[in-house]
XYZ file of C-alpha atoms in Angstrom:
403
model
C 0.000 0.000 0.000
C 1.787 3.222 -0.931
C 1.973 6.082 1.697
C 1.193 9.876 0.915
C 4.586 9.872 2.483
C 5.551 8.586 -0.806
C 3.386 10.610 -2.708
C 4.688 13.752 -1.281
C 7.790 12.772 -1.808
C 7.425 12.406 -6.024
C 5.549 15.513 -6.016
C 1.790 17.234 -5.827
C 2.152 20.720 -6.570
C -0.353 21.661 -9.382
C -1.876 18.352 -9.215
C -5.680 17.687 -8.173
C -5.128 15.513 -5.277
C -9.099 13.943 -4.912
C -9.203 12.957 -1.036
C -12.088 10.454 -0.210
C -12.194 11.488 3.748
C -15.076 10.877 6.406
C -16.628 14.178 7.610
C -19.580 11.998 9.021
C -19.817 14.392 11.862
C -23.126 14.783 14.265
C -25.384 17.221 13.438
C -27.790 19.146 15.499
C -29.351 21.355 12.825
C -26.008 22.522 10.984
C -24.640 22.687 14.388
C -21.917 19.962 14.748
C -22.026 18.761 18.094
C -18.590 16.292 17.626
C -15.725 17.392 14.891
C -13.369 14.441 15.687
C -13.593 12.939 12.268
C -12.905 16.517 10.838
C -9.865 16.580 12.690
C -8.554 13.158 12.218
C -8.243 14.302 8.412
C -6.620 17.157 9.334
C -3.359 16.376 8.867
C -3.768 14.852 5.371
C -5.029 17.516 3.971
C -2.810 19.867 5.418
C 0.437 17.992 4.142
C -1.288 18.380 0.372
C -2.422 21.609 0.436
C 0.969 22.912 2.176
C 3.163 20.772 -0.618
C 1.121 22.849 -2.993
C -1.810 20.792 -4.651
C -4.983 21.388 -5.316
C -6.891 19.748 -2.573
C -10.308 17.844 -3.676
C -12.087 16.708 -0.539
C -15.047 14.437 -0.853
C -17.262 12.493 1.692
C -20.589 11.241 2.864
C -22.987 11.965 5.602
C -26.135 10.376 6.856
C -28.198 8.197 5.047
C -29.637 10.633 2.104
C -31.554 8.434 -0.259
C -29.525 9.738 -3.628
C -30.782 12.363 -3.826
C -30.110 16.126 -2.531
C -31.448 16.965 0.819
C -30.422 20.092 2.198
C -30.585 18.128 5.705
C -27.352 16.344 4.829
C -25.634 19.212 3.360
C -21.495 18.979 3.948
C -21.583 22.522 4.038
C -21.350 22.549 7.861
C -18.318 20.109 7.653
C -16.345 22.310 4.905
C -16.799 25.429 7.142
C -15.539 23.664 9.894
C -12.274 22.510 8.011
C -11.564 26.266 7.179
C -11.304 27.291 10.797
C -9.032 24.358 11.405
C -6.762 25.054 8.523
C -6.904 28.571 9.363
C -7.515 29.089 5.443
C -10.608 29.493 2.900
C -12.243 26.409 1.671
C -14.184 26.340 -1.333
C -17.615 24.507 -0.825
C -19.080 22.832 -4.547
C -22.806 22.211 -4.017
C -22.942 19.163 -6.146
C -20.518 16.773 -6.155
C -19.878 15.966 -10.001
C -21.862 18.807 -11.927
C -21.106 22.417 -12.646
C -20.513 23.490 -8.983
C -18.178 20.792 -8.796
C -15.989 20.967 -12.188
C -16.196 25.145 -11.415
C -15.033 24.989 -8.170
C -12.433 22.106 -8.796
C -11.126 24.317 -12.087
C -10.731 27.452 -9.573
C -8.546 25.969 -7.041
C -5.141 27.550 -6.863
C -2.247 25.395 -5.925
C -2.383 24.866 -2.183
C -6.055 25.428 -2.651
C -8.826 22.998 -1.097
C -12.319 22.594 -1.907
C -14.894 20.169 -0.090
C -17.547 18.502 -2.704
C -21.221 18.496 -1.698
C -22.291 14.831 0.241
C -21.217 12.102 -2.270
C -24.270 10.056 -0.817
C -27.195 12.557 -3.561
C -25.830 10.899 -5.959
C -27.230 7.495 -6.454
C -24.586 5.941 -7.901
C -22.336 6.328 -5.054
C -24.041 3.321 -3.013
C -25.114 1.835 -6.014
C -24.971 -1.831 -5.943
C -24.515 -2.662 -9.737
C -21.375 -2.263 -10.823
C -21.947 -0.117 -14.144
C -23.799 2.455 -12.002
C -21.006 2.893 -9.532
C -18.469 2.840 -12.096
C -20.191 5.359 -14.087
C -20.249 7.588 -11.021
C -16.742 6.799 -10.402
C -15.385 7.770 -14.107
C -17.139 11.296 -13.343
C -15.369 11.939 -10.632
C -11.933 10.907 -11.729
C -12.245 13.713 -13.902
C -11.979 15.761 -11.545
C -8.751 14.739 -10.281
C -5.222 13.349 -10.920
C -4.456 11.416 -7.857
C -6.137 9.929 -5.593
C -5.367 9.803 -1.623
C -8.049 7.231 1.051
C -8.145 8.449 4.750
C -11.974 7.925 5.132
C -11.264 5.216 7.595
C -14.754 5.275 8.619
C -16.129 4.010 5.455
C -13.243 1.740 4.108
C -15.335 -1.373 5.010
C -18.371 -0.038 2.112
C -18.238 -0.872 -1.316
C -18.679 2.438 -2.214
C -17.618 4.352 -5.914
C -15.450 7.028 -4.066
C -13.779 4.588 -1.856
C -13.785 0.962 -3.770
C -14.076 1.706 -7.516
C -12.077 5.118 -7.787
C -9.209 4.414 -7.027
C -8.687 1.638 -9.613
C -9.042 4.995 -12.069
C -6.728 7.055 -10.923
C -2.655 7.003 -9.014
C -3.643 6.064 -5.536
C -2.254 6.102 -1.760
C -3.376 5.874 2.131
C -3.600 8.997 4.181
C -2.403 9.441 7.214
C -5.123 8.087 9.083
C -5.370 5.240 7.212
C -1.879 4.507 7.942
C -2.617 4.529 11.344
C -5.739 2.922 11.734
C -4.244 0.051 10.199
C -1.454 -0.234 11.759
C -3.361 -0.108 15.600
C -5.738 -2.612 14.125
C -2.288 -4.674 13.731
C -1.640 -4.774 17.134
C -5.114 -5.967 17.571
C -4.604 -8.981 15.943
C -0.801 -9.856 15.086
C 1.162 -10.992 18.514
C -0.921 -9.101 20.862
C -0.132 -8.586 24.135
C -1.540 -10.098 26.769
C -3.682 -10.246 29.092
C -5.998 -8.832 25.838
C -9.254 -7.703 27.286
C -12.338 -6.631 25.586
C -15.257 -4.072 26.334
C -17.974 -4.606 24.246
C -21.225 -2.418 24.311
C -24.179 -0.934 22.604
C -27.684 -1.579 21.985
C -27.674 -4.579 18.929
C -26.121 -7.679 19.955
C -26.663 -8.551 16.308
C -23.792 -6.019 15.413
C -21.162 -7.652 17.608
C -22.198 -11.065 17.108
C -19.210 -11.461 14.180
C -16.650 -10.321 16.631
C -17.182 -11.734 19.291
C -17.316 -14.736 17.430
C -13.762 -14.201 16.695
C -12.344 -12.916 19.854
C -13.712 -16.147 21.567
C -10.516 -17.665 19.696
C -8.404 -14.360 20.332
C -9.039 -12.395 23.238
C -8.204 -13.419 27.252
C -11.482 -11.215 28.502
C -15.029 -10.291 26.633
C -16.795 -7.920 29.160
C -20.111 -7.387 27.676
C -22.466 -4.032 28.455
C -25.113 -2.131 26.889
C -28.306 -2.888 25.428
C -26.899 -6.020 24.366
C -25.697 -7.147 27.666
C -30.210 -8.415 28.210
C -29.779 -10.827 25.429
C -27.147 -12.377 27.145
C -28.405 -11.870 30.701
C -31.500 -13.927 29.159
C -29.722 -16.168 27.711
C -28.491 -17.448 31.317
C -32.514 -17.899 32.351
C -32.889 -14.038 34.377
C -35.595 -11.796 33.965
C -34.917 -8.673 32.198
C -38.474 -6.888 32.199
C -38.807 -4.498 29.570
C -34.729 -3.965 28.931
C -33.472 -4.611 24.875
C -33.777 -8.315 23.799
C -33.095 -9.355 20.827
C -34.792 -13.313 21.256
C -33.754 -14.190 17.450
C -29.916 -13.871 18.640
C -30.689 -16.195 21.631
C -29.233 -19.366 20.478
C -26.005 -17.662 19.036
C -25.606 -16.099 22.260
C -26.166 -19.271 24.364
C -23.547 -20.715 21.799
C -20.757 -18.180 22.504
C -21.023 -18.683 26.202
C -20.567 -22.053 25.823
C -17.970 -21.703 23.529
C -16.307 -19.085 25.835
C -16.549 -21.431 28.950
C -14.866 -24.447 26.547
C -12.064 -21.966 25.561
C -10.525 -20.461 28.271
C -12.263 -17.059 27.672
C -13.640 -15.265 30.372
C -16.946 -13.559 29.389
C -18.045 -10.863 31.969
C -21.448 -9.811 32.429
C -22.866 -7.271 34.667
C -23.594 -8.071 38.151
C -25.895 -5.010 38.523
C -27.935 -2.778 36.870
C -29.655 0.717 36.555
C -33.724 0.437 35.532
C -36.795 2.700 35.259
C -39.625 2.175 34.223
C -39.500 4.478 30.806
C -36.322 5.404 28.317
C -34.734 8.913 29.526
C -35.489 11.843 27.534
C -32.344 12.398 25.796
C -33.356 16.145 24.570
C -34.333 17.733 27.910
C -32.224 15.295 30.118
C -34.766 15.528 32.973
C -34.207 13.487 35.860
C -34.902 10.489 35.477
C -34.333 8.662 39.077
C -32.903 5.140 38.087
C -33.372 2.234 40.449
C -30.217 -0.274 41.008
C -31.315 -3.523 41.146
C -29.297 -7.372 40.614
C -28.716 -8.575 37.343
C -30.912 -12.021 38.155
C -34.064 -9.676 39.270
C -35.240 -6.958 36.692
C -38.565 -5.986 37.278
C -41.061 -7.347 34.993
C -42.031 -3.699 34.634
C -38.618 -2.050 34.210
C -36.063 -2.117 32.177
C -32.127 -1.862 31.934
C -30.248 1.160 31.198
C -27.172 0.980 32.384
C -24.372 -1.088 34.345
C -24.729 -0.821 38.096
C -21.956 0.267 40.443
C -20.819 -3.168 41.900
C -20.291 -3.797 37.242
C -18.616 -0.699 37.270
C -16.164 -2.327 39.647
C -15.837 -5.648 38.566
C -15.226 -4.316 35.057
C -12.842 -2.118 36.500
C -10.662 -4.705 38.139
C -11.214 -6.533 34.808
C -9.510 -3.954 33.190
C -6.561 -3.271 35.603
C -3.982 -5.788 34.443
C -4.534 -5.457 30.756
C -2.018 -5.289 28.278
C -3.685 -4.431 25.319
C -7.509 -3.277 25.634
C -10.194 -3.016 22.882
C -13.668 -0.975 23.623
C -16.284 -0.371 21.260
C -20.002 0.745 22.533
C -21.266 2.476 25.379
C -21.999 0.384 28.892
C -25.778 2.436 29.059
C -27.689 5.545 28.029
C -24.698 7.802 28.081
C -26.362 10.715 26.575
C -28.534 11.278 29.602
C -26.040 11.588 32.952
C -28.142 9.583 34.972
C -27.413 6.782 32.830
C -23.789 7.587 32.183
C -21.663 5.875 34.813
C -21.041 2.862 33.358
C -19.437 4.434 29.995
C -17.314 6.775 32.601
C -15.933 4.141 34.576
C -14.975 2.068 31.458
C -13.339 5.453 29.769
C -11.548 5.859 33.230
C -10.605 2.057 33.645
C -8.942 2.148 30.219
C -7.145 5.292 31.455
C -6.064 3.444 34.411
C -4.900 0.519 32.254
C -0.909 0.392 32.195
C -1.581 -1.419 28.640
C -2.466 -0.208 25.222
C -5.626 1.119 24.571
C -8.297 1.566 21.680
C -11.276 2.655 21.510
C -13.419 1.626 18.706
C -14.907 4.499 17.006
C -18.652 5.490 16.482
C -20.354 6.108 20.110
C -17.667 4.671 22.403
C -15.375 7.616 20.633
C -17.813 9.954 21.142
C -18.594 9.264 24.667
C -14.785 9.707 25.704
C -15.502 13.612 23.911
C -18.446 14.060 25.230
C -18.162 13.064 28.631
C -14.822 15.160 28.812
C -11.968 12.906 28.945
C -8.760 13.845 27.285
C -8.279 11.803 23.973
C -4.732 11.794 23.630
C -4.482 9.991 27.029
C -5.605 6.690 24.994
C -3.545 4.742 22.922
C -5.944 5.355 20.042
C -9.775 6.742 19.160
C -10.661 4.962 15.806
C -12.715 7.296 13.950
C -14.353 4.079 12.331
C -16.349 1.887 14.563
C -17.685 -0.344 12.001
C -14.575 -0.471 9.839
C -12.612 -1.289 13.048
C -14.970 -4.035 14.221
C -15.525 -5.654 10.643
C -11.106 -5.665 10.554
C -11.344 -7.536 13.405
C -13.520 -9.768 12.196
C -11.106 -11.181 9.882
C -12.722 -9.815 6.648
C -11.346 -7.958 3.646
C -12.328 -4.552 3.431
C -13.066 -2.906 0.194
C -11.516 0.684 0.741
C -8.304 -0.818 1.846
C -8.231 -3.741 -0.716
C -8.207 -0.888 -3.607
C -5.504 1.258 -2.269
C -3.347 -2.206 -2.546
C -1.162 -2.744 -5.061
């Protein structure tokens, strides 16, 4: 995989570097509320623009269904990478029409430009090939090299990150660079004791990994909404918490499986319940209960790890030499449900190993519940990139920027 080390090094200035970045960033109107994954491209774009090329930055965000919607607008997200670069950025409100080829042909060496949200187009996502490749041919022509550091979205089959590059001279960003080479220590000769935090609301989205960590990892401690499925899977009531009964027999399988193995798989002791889900916009009090693991109320349900988890998944954490976390241990959004994601954030801190945390909520957590990100090992600004690595499968984005 060549390195935009290498790239700099035969030379950008004049040249229409196309950067497929992730500027998936919160939104709360066009108010960004988190502009980690703005940041984590920083440096990327930066090191083009300063070695004099014409800087063509291009991303996705939300779900739009191919089509503009003015709710999904990168203009936010191009605004915000101006006050970080301390310089002008040009904002094209298309992303392969006249806006587009205008404000590409404009750009002044040194220059950058962010393209509107690659997602209104349809063939972007497209899942026939000619579609996305037709897509992809347009916006080659708007460029002459091609640099990947949307770690976030490496793991889609996507035109800007899967089928462009095959069109045009290509190499990793920065964050790329890194990402993959944490991910390494993740799964070549890791260090051990190797302890995972899983959390979250969908057991169904961890079920992969954990699958493979049951052959990898020393410690699985489990939290979140998924934690009921497997608290029901041992024969306790969980009232009204999150259960996903479809996953049941997986779940039973895995703690088998973990039992056979060696692994210890944690589950909380303890838990906070009410009888309602917090509201997350006023944050009004919401007066949790703590009650045992083994005896939910038939009426309540779980929201959070208790403080006797908090503990035990504390002193799980202590000896670690190489932690993984991805997903929150409850309702973090709402403080009365935010404990259990604090204590993990500050057990990792703790940790005398190496830490990551996994991207999507768990990294957002850590920002917004004030902890100081560069006292982790490493925030992955892809959660579902990171986990699907993990998993042992091949990833499109980074497949294409092979050689």
């Amino acid at each position: 995989m060549k390195t935009i080390d290498e790239l700099l090094s035969e030379g950008v200035a004049g040249r229409r570097v196309f950067v497929r970045a992730d500027l998936n960033v919160p939104l709360d109107g066009t108010a960004i509320t988190d502009d980690g994954r703005i940041r984590a491209v920083l440096p990327t774009v930066k090191a083009l623009a300063d070695a004099g090329a014409r800087v063509v930055v291009a991303s996705h965000l939300g779900r739009p269904k191919g089509a503009p919607d003015p709710a999904f607008s990168l203009a936010p997200a191009a605004a915000r990478l101006g006050e970080l670069l301390g310089a002008e950025v040009a904002f094209a409100t298309d992303t392969v029409g006249d806006s587009a080829t205008a404000t590409v042909a404009g750009l002044a060496d040194g220059q950058v430009a962010v393209l509107e949200n690659l997602r209104f187009n349809a063939g972007e996502t497209a899942k026939d090939d000619a579609e996305r490749g037709a897509f992809a041919d347009r916006l080659a022509a708007l460029a002459d090299l091609y640099v990947g550091d949307g770690f976030g979205a490496v793991h889609r089959k996507h035109a800007s990150v899967y089928d462009l590059p095959a069109r045009l001279p290509h190499a990793a960003g920065f964050l790329i660079a890194t990402e993959v080479g944490v991910l390494k220590k993740l799964t070549d000769d890791v260090e051990r004791p190797y302890v995972v935090a899983l959390g979250g609301a969908k057991v169904s989205d961890k079920l992969a990994v954990i699958d493979e960590l049951l052959g990898k990892a020393d410690r699985i401690l489990i939290g979140g909404g998924m934690a009921y499925t497997f608290l029901k899977a041992k024969g306790y009531e969980i009232g009204e918490s999150l259960l996903q009964e479809d996953q049941l027999p997986a779940v039973t399988e895995y703690l088998e499986r973990a039992e056979k193995n060696g692994v210890e798989l944690v589950l909380p002791v303890d838990t906070l319940v009410a009888e309602e889900f917090p509201d997350l916009k006023t944050k009004a009090p919401a007066h949790p209960a703590t009650v045992a693991a083994d005896a939910i109320p038939a009426d309540r349900q779980g929201l959070d790890i208790g403080p006797e988890t908090r503990t035990l998944y504390a002193s799980k954490l202590a000896d670690a030499a190489t932690v993984f976390w991805n997903g929150p241990m409850g309702v973090f959004e709402h403080p009365d449900y935010a404990e259990g994601t604090k204590a993990v954030a500050q057990a990792l801190l703790d940790s005398p190993g190496y830490t990551v945390v996994g991207g999507g909520d768990s990294a957002a957590a850590v920002r917004i519940l004030g902890f100081d990100e560069k006292a982790f090992g490493h925030i992955s600004t892809g959660g579902g990139a990171s986990l699907e690595y993990l998993e042992g499968k091949t990833l499109p984005g980074l497949a294409a920027l092979e050689d």
